[in-house]
Short mmCIF file of C-alpha atoms and ligand atoms in Angstrom, two decimals:
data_model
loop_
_atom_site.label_atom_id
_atom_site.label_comp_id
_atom_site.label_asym_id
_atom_site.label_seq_id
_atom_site.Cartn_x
_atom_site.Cartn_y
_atom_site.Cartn_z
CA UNK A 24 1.66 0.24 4.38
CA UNK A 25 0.28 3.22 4.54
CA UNK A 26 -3.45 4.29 4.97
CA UNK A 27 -3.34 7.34 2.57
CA UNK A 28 -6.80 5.57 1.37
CA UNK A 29 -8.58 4.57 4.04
CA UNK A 30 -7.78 8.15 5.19
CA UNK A 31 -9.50 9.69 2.11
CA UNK A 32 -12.54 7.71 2.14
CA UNK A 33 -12.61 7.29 6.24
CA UNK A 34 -9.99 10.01 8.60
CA UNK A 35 -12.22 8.70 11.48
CA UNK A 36 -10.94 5.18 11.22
CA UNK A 37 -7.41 6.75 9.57
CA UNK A 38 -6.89 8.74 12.21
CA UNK A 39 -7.84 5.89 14.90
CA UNK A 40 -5.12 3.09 12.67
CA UNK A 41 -2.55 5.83 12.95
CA UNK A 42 -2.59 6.63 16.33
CA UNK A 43 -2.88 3.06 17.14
CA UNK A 44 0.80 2.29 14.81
CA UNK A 45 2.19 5.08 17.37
CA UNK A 46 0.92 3.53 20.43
CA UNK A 47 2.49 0.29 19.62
CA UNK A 48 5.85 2.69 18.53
CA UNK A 49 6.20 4.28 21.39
CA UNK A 50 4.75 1.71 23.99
CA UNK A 51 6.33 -1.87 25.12
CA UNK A 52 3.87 -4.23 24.30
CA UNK A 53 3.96 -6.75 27.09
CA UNK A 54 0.91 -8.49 27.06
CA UNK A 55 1.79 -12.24 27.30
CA UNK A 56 -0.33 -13.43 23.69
CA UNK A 57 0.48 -10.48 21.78
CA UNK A 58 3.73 -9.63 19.25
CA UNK A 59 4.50 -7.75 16.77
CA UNK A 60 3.71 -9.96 13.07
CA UNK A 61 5.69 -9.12 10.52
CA UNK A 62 5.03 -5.83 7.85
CA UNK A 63 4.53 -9.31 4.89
CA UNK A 64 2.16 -10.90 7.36
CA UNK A 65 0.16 -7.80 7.82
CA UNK A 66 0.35 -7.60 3.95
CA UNK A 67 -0.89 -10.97 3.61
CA UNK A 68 -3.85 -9.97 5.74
CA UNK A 69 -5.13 -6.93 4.42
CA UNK A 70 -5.42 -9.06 0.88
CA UNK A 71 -8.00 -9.04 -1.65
CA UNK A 72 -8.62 -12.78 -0.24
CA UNK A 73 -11.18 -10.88 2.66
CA UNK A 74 -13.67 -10.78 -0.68
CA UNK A 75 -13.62 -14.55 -1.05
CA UNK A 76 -16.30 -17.18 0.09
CA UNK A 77 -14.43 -20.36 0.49
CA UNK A 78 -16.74 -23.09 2.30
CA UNK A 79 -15.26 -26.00 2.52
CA UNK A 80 -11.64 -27.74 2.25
CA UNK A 81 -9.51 -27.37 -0.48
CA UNK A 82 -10.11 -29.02 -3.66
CA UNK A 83 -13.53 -29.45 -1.95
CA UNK A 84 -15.41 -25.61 -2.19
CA UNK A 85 -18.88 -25.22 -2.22
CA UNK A 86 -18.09 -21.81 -4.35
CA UNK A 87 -16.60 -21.78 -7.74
CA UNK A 88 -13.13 -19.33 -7.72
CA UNK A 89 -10.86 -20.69 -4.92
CA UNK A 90 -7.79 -22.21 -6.90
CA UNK A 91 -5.96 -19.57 -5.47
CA UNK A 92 -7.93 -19.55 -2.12
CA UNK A 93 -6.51 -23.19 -2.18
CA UNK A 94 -3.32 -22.56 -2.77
CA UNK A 95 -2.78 -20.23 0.34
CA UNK A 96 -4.57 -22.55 2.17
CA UNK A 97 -2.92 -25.68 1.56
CA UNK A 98 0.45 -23.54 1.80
CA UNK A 99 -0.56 -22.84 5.36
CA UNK A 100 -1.35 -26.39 5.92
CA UNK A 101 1.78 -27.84 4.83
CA UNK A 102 4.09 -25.62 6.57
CA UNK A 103 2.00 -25.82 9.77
CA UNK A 104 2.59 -29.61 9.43
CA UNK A 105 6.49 -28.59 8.83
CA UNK A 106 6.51 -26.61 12.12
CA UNK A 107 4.28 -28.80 14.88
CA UNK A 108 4.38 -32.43 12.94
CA UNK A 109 0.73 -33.70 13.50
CA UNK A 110 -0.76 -35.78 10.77
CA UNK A 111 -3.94 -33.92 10.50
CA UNK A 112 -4.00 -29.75 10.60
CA UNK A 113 -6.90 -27.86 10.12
CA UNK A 114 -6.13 -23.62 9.57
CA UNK A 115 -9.13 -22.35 9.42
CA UNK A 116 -10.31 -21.77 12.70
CA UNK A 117 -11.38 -17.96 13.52
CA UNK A 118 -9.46 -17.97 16.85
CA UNK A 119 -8.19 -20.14 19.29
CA UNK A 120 -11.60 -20.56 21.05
CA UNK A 121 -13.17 -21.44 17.71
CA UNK A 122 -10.17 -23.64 17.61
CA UNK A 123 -11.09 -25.62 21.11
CA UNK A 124 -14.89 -25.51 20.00
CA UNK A 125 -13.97 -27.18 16.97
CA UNK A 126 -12.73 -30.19 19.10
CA UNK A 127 -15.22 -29.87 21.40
CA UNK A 128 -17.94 -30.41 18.77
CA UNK A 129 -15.94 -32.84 17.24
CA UNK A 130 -15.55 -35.29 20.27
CA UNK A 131 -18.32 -34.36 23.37
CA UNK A 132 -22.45 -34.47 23.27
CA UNK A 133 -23.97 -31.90 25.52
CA UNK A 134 -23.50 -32.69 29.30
CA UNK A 135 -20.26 -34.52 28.54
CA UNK A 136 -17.79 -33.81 31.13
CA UNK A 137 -14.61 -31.40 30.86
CA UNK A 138 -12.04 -31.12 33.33
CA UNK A 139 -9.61 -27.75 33.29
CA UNK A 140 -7.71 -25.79 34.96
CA UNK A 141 -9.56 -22.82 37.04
CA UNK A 142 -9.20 -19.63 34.83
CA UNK A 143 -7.28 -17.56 38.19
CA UNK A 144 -5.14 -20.83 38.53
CA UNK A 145 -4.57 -19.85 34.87
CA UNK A 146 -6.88 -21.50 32.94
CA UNK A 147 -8.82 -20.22 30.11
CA UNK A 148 -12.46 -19.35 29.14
CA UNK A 149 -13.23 -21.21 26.45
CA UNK A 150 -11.92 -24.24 28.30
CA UNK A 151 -15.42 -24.23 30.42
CA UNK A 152 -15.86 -20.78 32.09
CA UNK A 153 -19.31 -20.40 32.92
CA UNK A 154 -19.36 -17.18 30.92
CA UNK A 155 -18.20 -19.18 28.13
CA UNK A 156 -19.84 -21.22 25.72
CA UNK A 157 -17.73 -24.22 26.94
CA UNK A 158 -19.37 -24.01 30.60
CA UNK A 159 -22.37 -23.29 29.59
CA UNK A 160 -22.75 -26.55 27.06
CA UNK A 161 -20.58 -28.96 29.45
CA UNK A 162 -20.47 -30.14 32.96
CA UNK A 163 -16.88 -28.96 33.49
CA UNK A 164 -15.12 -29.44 36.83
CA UNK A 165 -12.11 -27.65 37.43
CA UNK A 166 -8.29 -28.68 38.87
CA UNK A 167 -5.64 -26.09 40.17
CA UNK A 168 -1.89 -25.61 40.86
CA UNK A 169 0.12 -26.31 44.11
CA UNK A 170 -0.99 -23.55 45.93
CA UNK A 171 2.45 -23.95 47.68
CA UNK A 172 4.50 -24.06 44.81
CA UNK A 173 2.66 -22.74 41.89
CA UNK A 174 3.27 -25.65 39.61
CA UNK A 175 1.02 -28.09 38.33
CA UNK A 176 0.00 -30.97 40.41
CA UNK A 177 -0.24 -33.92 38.54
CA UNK A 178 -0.85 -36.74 40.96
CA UNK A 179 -4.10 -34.41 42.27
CA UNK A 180 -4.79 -34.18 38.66
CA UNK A 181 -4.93 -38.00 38.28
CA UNK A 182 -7.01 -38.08 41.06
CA UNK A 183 -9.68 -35.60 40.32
CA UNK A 184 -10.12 -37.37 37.11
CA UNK A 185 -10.72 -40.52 38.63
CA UNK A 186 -13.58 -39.22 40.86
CA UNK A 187 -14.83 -36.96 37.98
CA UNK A 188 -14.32 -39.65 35.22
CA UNK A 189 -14.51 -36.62 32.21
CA UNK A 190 -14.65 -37.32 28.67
CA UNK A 191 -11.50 -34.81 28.13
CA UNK A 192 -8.78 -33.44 30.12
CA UNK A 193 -7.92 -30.11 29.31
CA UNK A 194 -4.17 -29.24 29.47
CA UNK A 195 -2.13 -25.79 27.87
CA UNK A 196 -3.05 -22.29 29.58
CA UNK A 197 -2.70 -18.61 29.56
CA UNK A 198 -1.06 -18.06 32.52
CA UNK A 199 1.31 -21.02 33.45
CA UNK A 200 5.34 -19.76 33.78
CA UNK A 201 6.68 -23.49 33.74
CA UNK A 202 7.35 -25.98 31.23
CA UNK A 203 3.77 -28.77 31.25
CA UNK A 204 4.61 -32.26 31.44
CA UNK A 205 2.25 -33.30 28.89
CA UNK A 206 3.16 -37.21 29.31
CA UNK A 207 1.76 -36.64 32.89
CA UNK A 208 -1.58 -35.15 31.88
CA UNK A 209 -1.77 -37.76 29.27
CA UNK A 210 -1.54 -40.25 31.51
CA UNK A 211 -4.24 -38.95 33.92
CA UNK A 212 -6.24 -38.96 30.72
CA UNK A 213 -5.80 -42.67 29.42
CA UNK A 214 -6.19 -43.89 33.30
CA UNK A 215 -10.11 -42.78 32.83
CA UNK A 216 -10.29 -43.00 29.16
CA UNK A 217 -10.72 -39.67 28.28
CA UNK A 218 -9.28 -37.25 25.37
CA UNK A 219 -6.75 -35.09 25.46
CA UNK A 220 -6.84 -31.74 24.54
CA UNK A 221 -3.57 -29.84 25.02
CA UNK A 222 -3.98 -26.05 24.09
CA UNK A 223 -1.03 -24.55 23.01
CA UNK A 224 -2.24 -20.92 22.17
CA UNK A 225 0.27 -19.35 24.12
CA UNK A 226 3.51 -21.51 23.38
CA UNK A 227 2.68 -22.08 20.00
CA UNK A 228 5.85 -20.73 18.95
CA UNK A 229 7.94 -21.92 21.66
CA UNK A 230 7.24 -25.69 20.72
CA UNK A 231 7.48 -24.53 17.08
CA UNK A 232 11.13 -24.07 17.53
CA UNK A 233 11.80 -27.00 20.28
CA UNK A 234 12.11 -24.53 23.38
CA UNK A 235 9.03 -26.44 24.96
CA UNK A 236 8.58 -30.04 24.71
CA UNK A 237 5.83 -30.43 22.55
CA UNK A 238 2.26 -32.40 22.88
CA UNK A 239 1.98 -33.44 19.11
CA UNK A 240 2.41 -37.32 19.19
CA UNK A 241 0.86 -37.12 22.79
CA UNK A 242 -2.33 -35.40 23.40
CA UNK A 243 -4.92 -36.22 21.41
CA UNK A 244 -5.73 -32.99 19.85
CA UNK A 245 -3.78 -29.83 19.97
CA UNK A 246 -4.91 -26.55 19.38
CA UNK A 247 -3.73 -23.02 19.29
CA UNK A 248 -3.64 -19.24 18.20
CA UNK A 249 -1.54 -18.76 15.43
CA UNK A 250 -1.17 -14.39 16.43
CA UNK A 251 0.64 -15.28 19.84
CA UNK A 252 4.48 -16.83 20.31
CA UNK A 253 3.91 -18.33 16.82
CA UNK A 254 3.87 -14.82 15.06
CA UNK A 255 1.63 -15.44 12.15
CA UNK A 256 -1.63 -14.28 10.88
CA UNK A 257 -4.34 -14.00 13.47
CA UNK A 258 -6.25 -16.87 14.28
CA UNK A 259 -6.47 -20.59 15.42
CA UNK A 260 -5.43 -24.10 14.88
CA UNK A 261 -6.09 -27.62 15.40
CA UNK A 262 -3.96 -30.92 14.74
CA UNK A 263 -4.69 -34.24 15.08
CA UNK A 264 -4.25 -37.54 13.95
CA UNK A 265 -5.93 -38.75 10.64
CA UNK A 266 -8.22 -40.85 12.86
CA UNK A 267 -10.01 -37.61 13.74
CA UNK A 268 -9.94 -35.68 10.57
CA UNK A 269 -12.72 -35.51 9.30
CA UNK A 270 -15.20 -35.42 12.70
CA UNK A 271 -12.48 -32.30 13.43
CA UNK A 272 -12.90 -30.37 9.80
CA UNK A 273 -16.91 -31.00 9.84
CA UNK A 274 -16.82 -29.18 13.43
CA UNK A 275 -15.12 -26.53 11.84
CA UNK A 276 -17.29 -26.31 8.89
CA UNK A 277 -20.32 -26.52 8.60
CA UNK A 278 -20.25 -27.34 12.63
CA UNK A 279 -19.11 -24.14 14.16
CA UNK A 280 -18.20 -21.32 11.45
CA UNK A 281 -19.17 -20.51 7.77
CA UNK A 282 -16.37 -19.34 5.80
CA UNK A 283 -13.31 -19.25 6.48
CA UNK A 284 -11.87 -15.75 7.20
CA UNK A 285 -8.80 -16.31 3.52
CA UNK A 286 -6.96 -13.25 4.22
CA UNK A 287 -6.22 -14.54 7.69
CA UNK A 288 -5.53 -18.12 6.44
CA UNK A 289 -2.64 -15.97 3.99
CA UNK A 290 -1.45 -14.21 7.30
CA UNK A 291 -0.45 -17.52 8.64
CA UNK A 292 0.72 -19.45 5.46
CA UNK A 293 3.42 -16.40 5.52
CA UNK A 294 3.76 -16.26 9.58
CA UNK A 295 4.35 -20.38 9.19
CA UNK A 296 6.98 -19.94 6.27
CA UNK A 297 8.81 -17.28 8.44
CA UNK A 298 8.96 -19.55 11.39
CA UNK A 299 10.29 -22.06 9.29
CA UNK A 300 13.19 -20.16 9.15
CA UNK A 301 16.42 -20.09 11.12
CA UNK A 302 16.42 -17.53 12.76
CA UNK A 303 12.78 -18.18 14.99
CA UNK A 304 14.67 -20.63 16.09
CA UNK A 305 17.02 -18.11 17.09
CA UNK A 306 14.19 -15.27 18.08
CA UNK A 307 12.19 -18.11 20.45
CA UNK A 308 15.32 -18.96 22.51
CA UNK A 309 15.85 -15.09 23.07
CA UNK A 310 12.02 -15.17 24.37
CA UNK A 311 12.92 -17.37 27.26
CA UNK A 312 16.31 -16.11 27.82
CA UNK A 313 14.74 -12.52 27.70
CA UNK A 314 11.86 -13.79 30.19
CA UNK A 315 14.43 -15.30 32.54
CA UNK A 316 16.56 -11.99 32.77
CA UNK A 317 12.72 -10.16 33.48
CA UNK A 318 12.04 -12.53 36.37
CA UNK A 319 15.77 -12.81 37.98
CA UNK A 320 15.99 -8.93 38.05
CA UNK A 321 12.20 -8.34 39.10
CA UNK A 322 13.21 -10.92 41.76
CA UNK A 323 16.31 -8.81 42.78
CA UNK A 324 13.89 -5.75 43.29
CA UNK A 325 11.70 -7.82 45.53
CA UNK A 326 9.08 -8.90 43.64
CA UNK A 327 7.32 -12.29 44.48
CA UNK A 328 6.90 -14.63 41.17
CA UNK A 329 4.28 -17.54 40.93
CA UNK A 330 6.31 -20.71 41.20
CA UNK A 331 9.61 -18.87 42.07
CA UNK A 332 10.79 -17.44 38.47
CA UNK A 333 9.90 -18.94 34.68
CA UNK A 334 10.36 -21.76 32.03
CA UNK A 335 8.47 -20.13 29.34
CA UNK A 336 7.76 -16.82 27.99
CA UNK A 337 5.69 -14.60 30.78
CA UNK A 338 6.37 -14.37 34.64
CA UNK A 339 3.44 -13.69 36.71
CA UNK A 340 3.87 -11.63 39.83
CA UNK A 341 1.80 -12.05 43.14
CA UNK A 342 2.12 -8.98 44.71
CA UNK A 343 0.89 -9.90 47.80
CA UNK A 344 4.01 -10.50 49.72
CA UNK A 345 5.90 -7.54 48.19
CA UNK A 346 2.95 -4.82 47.77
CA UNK A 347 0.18 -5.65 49.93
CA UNK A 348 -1.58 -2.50 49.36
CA UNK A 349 -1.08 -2.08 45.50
CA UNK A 350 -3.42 -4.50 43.66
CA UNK A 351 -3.04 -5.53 40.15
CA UNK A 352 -5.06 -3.37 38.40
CA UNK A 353 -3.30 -0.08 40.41
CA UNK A 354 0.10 -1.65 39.24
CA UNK A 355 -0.84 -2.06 35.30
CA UNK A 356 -2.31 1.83 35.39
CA UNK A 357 0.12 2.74 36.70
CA UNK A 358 2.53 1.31 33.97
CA UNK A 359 0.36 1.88 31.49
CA UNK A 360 0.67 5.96 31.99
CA UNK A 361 4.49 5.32 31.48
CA UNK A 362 4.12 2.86 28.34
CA UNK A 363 4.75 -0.24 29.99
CA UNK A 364 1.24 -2.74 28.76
CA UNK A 365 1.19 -5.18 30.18
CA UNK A 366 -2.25 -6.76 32.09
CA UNK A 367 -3.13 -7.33 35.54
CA UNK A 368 -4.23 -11.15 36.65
CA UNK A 369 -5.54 -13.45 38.84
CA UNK A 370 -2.84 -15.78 41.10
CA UNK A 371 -3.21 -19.17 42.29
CA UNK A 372 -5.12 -18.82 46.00
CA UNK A 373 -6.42 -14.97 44.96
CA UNK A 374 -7.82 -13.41 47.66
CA UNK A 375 -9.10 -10.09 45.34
CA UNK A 376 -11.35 -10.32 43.19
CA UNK A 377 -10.35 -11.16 39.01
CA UNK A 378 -11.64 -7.30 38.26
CA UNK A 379 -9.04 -6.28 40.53
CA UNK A 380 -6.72 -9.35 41.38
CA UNK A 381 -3.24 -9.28 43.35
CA UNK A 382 -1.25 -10.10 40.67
CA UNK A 383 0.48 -9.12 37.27
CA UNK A 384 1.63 -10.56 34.04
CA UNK A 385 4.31 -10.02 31.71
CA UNK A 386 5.65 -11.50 28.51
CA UNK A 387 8.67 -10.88 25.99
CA UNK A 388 7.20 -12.26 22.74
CA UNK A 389 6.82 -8.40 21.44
CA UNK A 390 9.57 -7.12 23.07
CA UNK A 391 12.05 -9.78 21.57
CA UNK A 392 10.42 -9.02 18.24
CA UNK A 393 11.55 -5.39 18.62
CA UNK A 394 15.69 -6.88 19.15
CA UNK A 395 15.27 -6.78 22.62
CA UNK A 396 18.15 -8.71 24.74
CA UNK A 397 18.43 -9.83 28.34
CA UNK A 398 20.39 -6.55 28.89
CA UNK A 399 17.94 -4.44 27.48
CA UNK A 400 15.05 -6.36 29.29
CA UNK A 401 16.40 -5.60 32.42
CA UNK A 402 16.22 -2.28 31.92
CA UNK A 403 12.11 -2.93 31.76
CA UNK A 404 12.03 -4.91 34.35
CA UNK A 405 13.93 -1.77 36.38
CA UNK A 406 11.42 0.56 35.46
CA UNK A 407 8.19 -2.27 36.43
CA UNK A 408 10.18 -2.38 40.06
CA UNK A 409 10.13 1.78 40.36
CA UNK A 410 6.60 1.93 39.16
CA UNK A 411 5.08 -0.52 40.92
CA UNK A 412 7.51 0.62 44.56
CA UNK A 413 5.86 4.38 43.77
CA UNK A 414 2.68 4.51 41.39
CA UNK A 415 1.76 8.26 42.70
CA UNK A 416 5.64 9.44 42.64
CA UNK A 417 5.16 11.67 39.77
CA UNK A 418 9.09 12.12 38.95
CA UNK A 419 9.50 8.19 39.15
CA UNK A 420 6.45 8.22 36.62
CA UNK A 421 8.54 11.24 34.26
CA UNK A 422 11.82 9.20 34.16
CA UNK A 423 10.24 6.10 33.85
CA UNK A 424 8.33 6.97 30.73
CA UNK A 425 11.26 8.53 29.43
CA UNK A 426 13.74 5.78 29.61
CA UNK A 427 10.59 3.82 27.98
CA UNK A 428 10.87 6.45 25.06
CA UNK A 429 14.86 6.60 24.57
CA UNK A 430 14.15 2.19 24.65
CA UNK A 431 11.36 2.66 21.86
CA UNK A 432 13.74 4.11 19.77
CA UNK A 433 16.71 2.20 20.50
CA UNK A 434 14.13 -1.02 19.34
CA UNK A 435 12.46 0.66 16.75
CA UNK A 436 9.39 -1.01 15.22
CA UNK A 437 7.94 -1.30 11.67
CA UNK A 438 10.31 0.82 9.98
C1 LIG B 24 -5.30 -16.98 23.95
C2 LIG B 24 -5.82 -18.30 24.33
C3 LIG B 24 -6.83 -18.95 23.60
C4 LIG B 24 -7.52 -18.38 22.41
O1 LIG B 24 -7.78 -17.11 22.39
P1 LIG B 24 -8.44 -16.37 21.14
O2 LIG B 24 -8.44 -14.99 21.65
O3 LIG B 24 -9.79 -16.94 20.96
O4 LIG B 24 -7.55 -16.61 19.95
C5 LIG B 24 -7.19 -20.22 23.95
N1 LIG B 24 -6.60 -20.86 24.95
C6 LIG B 24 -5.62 -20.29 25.66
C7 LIG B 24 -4.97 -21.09 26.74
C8 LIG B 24 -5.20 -18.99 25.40
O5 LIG B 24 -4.24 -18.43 26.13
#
């Protein structure tokens, strides 16, 4: 694609899309939701479907014109049903978060009680921060990890939400390095009769192609991003069973949005039919494997990890132990000026503040999107160990960002 248009009608915003294409070039994106979709998903995306009011479900439109609206819609629907197996999918959600208000609407009455996991313990905000329209609607109480260990704690769990007594039990985070038993949060749940809503943004992908046990056929309702691990258009999701259809697509629309955003529906009808490929099968399994080999060898240079190393697709680092005096934020500039983006976050028992927290956070989605392997992988986790053991050494900052060019063109991206 290239923006020889926009550029003659707009080289403000040309110049702006440009420079971002380099930056994501000649940077490694590490940011734990982001990757790299593909050139036909971007394609998909930047359709002529943007001009096209669609209210409503297909078949069902409040606006003449959407046979073909429909088509790309119920593509994405069927293939999202071929990927995750729930009997009920909804694809139009703007975003994740529209995607958990959707339920939200769907199932709770104002003052109805949420229980979640605390956004440092790595929760989310839209699953009741007060910031968030979720906290601000709900009476939301909040459960952590093991300090100690860093992994979930499911007997507490059970126990909070039998004092608590919510009407839904929030599972699936941003920020969690370990496999989620969702059986045991399930449980919890039907003990106290609440929902289940398992959020899945991040792994979407990853229990897409079986490398995380997956909550469909468990929780209650699932929902996710559909940009993150999954690859496709951006956006969200939510599945369910057929008992809940329809109170989940009226939340959607006309509850929570207007029209769906059709371009972005396209995006993930092609994102969906790519992961129902072979090889994401394939490109998932290198995610972990490539996650792994970033958390052994930043554990050889020192480096403390939340829960001890990784099951999924990110490793969080408290830097506490290893770095006492370089907080989170220091650590991702730091990076950043060498082309290593990645974000700085909040760990379980932070004693900083989330502006500035002790910790960081890494994924490989983007990386393994690029061809990275474990071998090359290490080499990135080499040059987060020298940045982080000298952020001020400007030498280890030159050879750092230079062995992040020669890997930007050994992985070359959108050619
Ligand atoms: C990313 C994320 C979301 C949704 O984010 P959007 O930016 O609204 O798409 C929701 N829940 C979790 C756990 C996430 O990580």
């Amino acid at each position: 694609m290239s923006y020889d248009r926009v550029r003659e009608a707009d080289p403000a915003v040309a110049d702006a899309l440009t420079a971002e294409r380099e930056r994501q070039k000649r940077t490694l994106a590490m940011i734990a939701s982001e990757n790299h979709a593909s050139k036909a998903v971007l394609e998909a995306q930047s359709s002529e479907l943007t001009n096209k009011y669609a209210e409503g479900y297909p078949g069902e439109r409040y606006y003449a014109g959407c046979e073909y609206a429909d088509v790309v819609e119920e593509l994405a629907i069927e293939r999202a049903t071929e990927l995750w197996g729930a009997e009920h999918v909804n694809v139009q959600p703007h975003s994740g978060t529209q995607a958990n208000m959707g339920v939200y609407l769907a199932m709770l009455e104002p003052g109805d009680k949420i229980l979640s996991l605390d956004l440092t313990h790595g929760g989310h905000l839209s699953h009741g921060h007060p910031a968030n329209f979720a906290g601000q609607l709900f009476d939301v109480e909040q459960y952590e990890v093991d300090p100690e260990t860093g992994y979930l704690d499911y007997e507490g769990l059970r126990e909070q939400a039998e004092q608590f007594e919510p009407d839904v039990i929030v599972s699936g985070f941003s920020a969690y390095p370990r496999e989620v038993d969702f059986e045991r949060v399930q449980a919890a749940a039907d003990a106290v009769g609440a929902y289940h809503l398992a959020d899945i943004a991040h792994i979407t992908g990853l229990v897409a192609a079986g490398e995380h046990e997956s909550p469909v056929g468990v929780a209650d309702f699932v929902t996710g991003s559909t940009h993150k691990t999954i690859r496709a258009g951006r956006g969200g999701i939510i599945m369910c069973d057929e008992e809940y259809a329809d109170a989940i697509d009226s939340a959607v629309f006309p509850g929570g949005q207007g029209g769906p955003l059709m371009h972005n529906i396209a995006g993930k009808a092609v994102g969906f039919g790519e992961a129902l490929e072979p090889e994401f099968s394939t490109y998932a399994a290198q995610v972990v494997a490539n996650a792994e080999a970033l958390g052994e060898r930043l554990t050889e240079h020192g480096l403390s990890l939340v829960s001890g190393g990784t099951d999924t697709h990110l490793v969080l680092v408290d830097l506490r132990d290893s770095h006492p005096d370089t907080p989170g934020g220091e650590a991702e500039e730091a990076l950043e000026s060498v082309g290593v983006i990645l974000n700085k976050n909040t760990v379980p028992g932070e004693t900083r503040s989330p502006f500035n927290p002790s910790g960081i956070r890494a994924g490989t989605p983007a990386l393994t999107t690029r061809g990275f392997d474990e071998a090359a992988t290490r080499r990135v986790a080499d040059i987060i160990a020298r940045v982080i053991d000298a952020p001020d050494n400007d030498d280890v900052l030159d050879a750092a960002s230079a062995e992040v060019d020669e890997l930007c063109e050994e992985f070359p991206l959108y050619e």
